[in-house]
N, CA, C and O of each residue as an XYZ file, in Angstrom:
356
protein
N      -1.631    -56.214     67.601
C      -1.766    -57.450     66.850
C      -3.166    -57.467     66.258
O      -4.152    -57.280     66.971
N      -3.250    -57.690     64.964
C      -4.533    -57.740     64.260
C      -4.686    -59.114     63.618
O      -3.697    -59.757     63.266
N      -5.921    -59.554     63.469
C      -6.163    -60.849     62.841
C      -7.150    -60.684     61.703
O      -8.049    -59.844     61.750
N      -6.962    -61.513     60.670
C      -7.755    -61.393     59.454
C      -9.169    -61.926     59.660
O     -10.145    -61.261     59.312
N      -9.277    -63.130     60.230
C     -10.581    -63.754     60.439
C     -10.709    -64.197     61.887
O      -9.719    -64.314     62.610
N     -11.934    -64.436     62.289
C     -12.210    -64.858     63.661
C     -11.403    -66.113     64.027
O     -10.967    -66.256     65.169
N     -11.205    -67.019     63.060
C     -10.455    -68.247     63.357
C      -8.960    -67.980     63.585
O      -8.242    -68.883     64.012
N      -8.482    -66.774     63.313
C      -7.078    -66.402     63.567
C      -6.912    -65.725     64.928
O      -5.795    -65.412     65.339
N      -8.019    -65.503     65.617
C      -7.998    -64.749     66.873
C      -7.143    -65.427     67.948
O      -6.378    -64.755     68.640
N      -7.264    -66.741     68.093
C      -6.507    -67.444     69.129
C      -5.008    -67.292     68.904
O      -4.261    -67.062     69.855
N      -4.557    -67.416     67.655
C      -3.123    -67.242     67.364
C      -2.710    -65.805     67.645
O      -1.602    -65.573     68.128
N      -3.565    -64.842     67.359
C      -3.257    -63.438     67.648
C      -3.076    -63.228     69.144
O      -2.186    -62.490     69.565
N      -3.917    -63.874     69.952
C      -3.789    -63.779     71.407
C      -2.459    -64.373     71.858
O      -1.770    -63.800     72.702
N      -2.103    -65.529     71.287
C      -0.825    -66.169     71.636
C       0.361    -65.272     71.277
O       1.300    -65.134     72.060
N       0.313    -64.667     70.093
C       1.394    -63.782     69.649
C       1.482    -62.562     70.568
O       2.579    -62.143     70.937
N       0.339    -61.996     70.938
C       0.330    -60.845     71.850
C       0.980    -61.214     73.181
O       1.739    -60.423     73.742
N       0.686    -62.401     73.685
C       1.290    -62.855     74.946
C       2.803    -63.001     74.813
O       3.545    -62.635     75.725
N       3.260    -63.531     73.691
C       4.701    -63.682     73.453
C       5.372    -62.313     73.396
O       6.433    -62.114     73.987
N       4.754    -61.371     72.684
C       5.316    -60.019     72.585
C       5.402    -59.369     73.960
O       6.423    -58.777     74.309
N       4.339    -59.478     74.730
C       4.339    -58.886     76.076
C       5.391    -59.530     76.966
O       6.043    -58.842     77.752
N       5.564    -60.846     76.851
C       6.573    -61.554     77.642
C       7.984    -61.099     77.272
O       8.924    -61.264     78.050
N       8.119    -60.522     76.069
C       9.402    -60.008     75.604
C       9.485    -58.487     75.717
O      10.290    -57.847     75.040
N       8.645    -57.920     76.578
C       8.643    -56.480     76.884
C       8.352    -55.599     75.673
O       8.866    -54.485     75.573
N       7.531    -56.097     74.759
C       7.089    -55.298     73.613
C       5.682    -54.801     73.963
O       4.777    -55.609     74.176
N       5.494    -53.484     74.023
C       4.164    -52.928     74.273
C       3.220    -53.416     73.187
O       3.500    -53.265     71.998
N       2.106    -54.000     73.598
C       1.227    -54.684     72.649
C      -0.228    -54.360     72.926
O      -0.654    -54.306     74.080
N      -0.985    -54.145     71.867
C      -2.411    -53.946     71.970
C      -3.089    -54.981     71.083
O      -2.632    -55.259     69.975
N      -4.162    -55.537     71.571
C      -4.935    -56.517     70.805
C      -6.396    -56.167     70.987
O      -6.910    -56.200     72.105
N      -7.063    -55.833     69.908
C      -8.466    -55.455     69.961
C      -9.304    -56.718     69.813
O      -9.294    -57.349     68.755
N     -10.018    -57.085     70.847
C     -10.801    -58.317     70.826
C     -12.232    -58.119     70.343
O     -12.991    -59.083     70.244
N     -12.606    -56.878     70.043
C     -13.936    -56.622     69.488
C     -14.012    -57.248     68.096
O     -12.999    -57.395     67.413
N     -15.204    -57.605     67.693
C     -15.379    -58.216     66.372
C     -15.303    -57.136     65.306
O     -16.317    -56.569     64.901
N     -14.090    -56.864     64.862
C     -13.848    -55.865     63.814
C     -13.098    -56.532     62.678
O     -12.304    -57.448     62.896
N     -13.355    -56.065     61.462
C     -12.586    -56.609     60.344
C     -11.177    -56.032     60.371
O     -10.887    -55.118     61.142
N     -10.315    -56.564     59.535
C      -8.909    -56.165     59.547
C      -8.742    -54.669     59.305
O      -7.946    -54.016     59.979
N      -9.481    -54.129     58.355
C      -9.362    -52.697     58.052
C      -9.684    -51.851     59.283
O      -8.994    -50.870     59.560
N     -10.719    -52.224     60.014
C     -11.089    -51.475     61.217
C     -10.063    -51.655     62.331
O      -9.799    -50.721     63.088
N      -9.486    -52.844     62.435
C      -8.433    -53.062     63.435
C      -7.224    -52.180     63.126
O      -6.635    -51.592     64.033
N      -6.853    -52.089     61.846
C      -5.708    -51.262     61.459
C      -6.030    -49.777     61.616
O      -5.145    -48.989     61.951
N      -7.271    -49.386     61.382
C      -7.682    -47.991     61.602
C      -7.586    -47.657     63.090
O      -7.187    -46.551     63.456
N      -7.948    -48.604     63.937
C      -7.832    -48.437     65.387
C      -6.368    -48.246     65.775
O      -6.043    -47.369     66.576
N      -5.485    -49.072     65.202
C      -4.051    -48.949     65.475
C      -3.536    -47.588     65.020
O      -2.714    -46.970     65.697
N      -4.022    -47.127     63.872
C      -3.627    -45.814     63.360
C      -4.107    -44.707     64.293
O      -3.385    -43.741     64.540
N      -5.322    -44.849     64.806
C      -5.864    -43.851     65.735
C      -5.035    -43.778     67.017
O      -4.944    -42.723     67.646
N      -4.439    -44.892     67.394
C      -3.568    -44.923     68.568
C      -2.159    -44.422     68.253
O      -1.300    -44.369     69.133
N      -1.929    -44.054     66.986
C      -0.631    -43.553     66.510
C       0.470    -44.609     66.635
O       1.623    -44.286     66.923
N       0.100    -45.874     66.416
C       1.082    -46.954     66.465
C       1.881    -46.971     65.168
O       1.361    -46.629     64.106
N       3.152    -47.372     65.261
C       4.021    -47.410     64.082
C       3.966    -48.742     63.360
O       4.159    -48.807     62.146
N       3.699    -49.821     64.117
C       3.737    -51.167     63.543
C       2.531    -51.979     63.964
O       1.965    -51.771     65.038
N       2.147    -52.907     63.104
C       1.107    -53.880     63.435
C       1.608    -55.249     63.015
O       2.280    -55.400     61.995
N       1.273    -56.225     63.809
C       1.510    -57.615     63.428
C       0.164    -58.164     62.999
O      -0.829    -58.043     63.715
N       0.143    -58.766     61.828
C      -1.093    -59.281     61.257
C      -1.010    -60.808     61.185
O      -0.012    -61.375     60.740
N      -2.087    -61.452     61.637
C      -2.180    -62.904     61.617
C      -3.359    -63.292     60.733
O      -4.498    -62.896     60.979
N      -3.063    -64.068     59.709
C      -4.100    -64.607     58.826
C      -3.833    -66.088     58.611
O      -2.916    -66.658     59.203
N      -4.637    -66.702     57.763
C      -4.464    -68.130     57.498
C      -3.084    -68.437     56.921
O      -2.448    -69.411     57.325
N      -2.617    -67.615     55.979
C      -1.309    -67.858     55.352
C      -0.179    -67.761     56.377
O       0.759    -68.558     56.355
N      -0.277    -66.782     57.268
C       0.752    -66.609     58.291
C       0.731    -67.787     59.269
O       1.784    -68.299     59.650
N      -0.458    -68.210     59.669
C      -0.556    -69.352     60.574
C       0.016    -70.609     59.923
O       0.761    -71.356     60.557
N      -0.329    -70.840     58.675
C       0.149    -72.028     57.946
C       1.670    -72.031     57.852
O       2.306    -73.079     57.969
N       2.254    -70.843     57.641
C       3.711    -70.719     57.512
C       4.408    -70.679     58.874
O       5.633    -70.779     58.947
N       3.632    -70.533     59.954
C       4.229    -70.410     61.284
C       4.949    -69.082     61.465
O       5.940    -68.985     62.189
N       4.426    -68.055     60.788
C       5.066    -66.735     60.819
C       4.033    -65.657     61.119
O       2.848    -65.945     61.291
N       4.496    -64.415     61.179
C       3.631    -63.251     61.357
C       3.982    -62.232     60.285
O       5.091    -62.235     59.749
N       3.035    -61.368     59.979
C       3.289    -60.293     59.011
C       3.471    -59.004     59.805
O       2.558    -58.567     60.505
N       4.652    -58.397     59.695
C       4.934    -57.134     60.367
C       4.721    -56.011     59.364
O       5.408    -55.941     58.345
N       3.750    -55.119     59.660
C       3.449    -54.007     58.759
C       3.844    -52.692     59.405
O       3.460    -52.394     60.536
N       4.623    -51.908     58.663
C       4.938    -50.549     59.061
C       3.711    -49.714     58.702
O       3.372    -49.583     57.526
N       3.050    -49.155     59.700
C       1.809    -48.428     59.464
C       2.031    -47.048     58.853
O       1.076    -46.397     58.429
N       3.265    -46.606     58.807
C       3.573    -45.313     58.199
C       3.852    -45.489     56.704
O       3.280    -44.785     55.872
N       4.739    -46.438     56.372
C       5.115    -46.644     54.973
C       4.252    -47.688     54.266
O       4.188    -47.704     53.037
N       3.588    -48.560     55.027
C       2.807    -49.637     54.427
C       3.640    -50.862     54.086
O       3.102    -51.872     53.633
N       4.945    -50.782     54.299
C       5.852    -51.889     54.003
C       5.548    -53.075     54.920
O       5.251    -52.898     56.101
N       5.626    -54.283     54.362
C       5.345    -55.495     55.131
C       6.456    -56.516     54.977
O       7.122    -56.592     53.945
N       6.639    -57.311     56.047
C       7.601    -58.405     56.026
C       6.958    -59.624     56.659
O       6.232    -59.504     57.646
N       7.218    -60.801     56.098
C       6.775    -62.059     56.682
C       7.937    -62.603     57.500
O       8.996    -62.916     56.956
N       7.731    -62.716     58.823
C       8.823    -63.054     59.738
C       8.386    -64.099     60.754
O       7.194    -64.291     60.993
N       9.372    -64.774     61.353
C       9.061    -65.584     62.522
C       8.772    -64.615     63.666
O       9.109    -63.434     63.583
N       8.162    -65.105     64.713
C       7.880    -64.226     65.849
C       9.179    -63.692     66.449
O       9.238    -62.533     66.859
N      10.223    -64.527     66.504
C      11.510    -64.064     67.037
C      12.122    -62.970     66.170
O      12.688    -62.008     66.689
N      12.010    -63.113     64.850
C      12.517    -62.074     63.942
C      11.716    -60.782     64.113
O      12.284    -59.691     64.085
N      10.393    -60.904     64.291
C       9.558    -59.724     64.486
C       9.928    -59.004     65.782
O       9.988    -57.775     65.819
N      10.175    -59.766     66.837
C      10.589    -59.165     68.112
C      11.899    -58.415     67.932
O      12.048    -57.294     68.418
N      12.835    -59.020     67.248
C      14.138    -58.371     66.993
C      13.948    -57.085     66.190
O      14.533    -56.055     66.523
N      13.137    -57.141     65.140
C      12.867    -55.950     64.305
C      12.242    -54.830     65.145
O      12.650    -53.672     65.051
N      11.260    -55.183     65.956
C      10.583    -54.167     66.781
C      11.531    -53.553     67.794
O      11.473    -52.351     68.050
N      12.390    -54.352     68.362
C      13.366    -53.814     69.315
C      14.343    -52.884     68.627
O      14.703    -51.849     69.189
N      14.782    -53.225     67.424
C      15.741    -52.384     66.678
C      15.107    -51.058     66.267
O      15.787    -50.032     66.235
N      13.828    -51.069     65.956
C      13.171    -49.882     65.400
C      12.555    -48.980     66.465
O      12.054    -47.901     66.148
N      12.587    -49.405     67.707
C      12.013    -48.571     68.775
C      13.048    -48.117     69.759
O      12.724    -47.410     70.713
């Protein structure tokens, strides 16, 4: 789970907890890194997907699911993201 700005960090923590409660392996980097560095970290871990939380996602009550291989993104509810991750893994 990656967050765009520091003010999105709390929602990212909440989303990570929800994913873990649903048996989705989840990593959340709490170091003060910008989004690009967080995604580079995810790439270094050879992760296939990242959930991104920004102001727009918080306002919409959704998350952005990014395929780190193709770059494709979807704006989904957390439940839809969990379903997508389960189907793709």
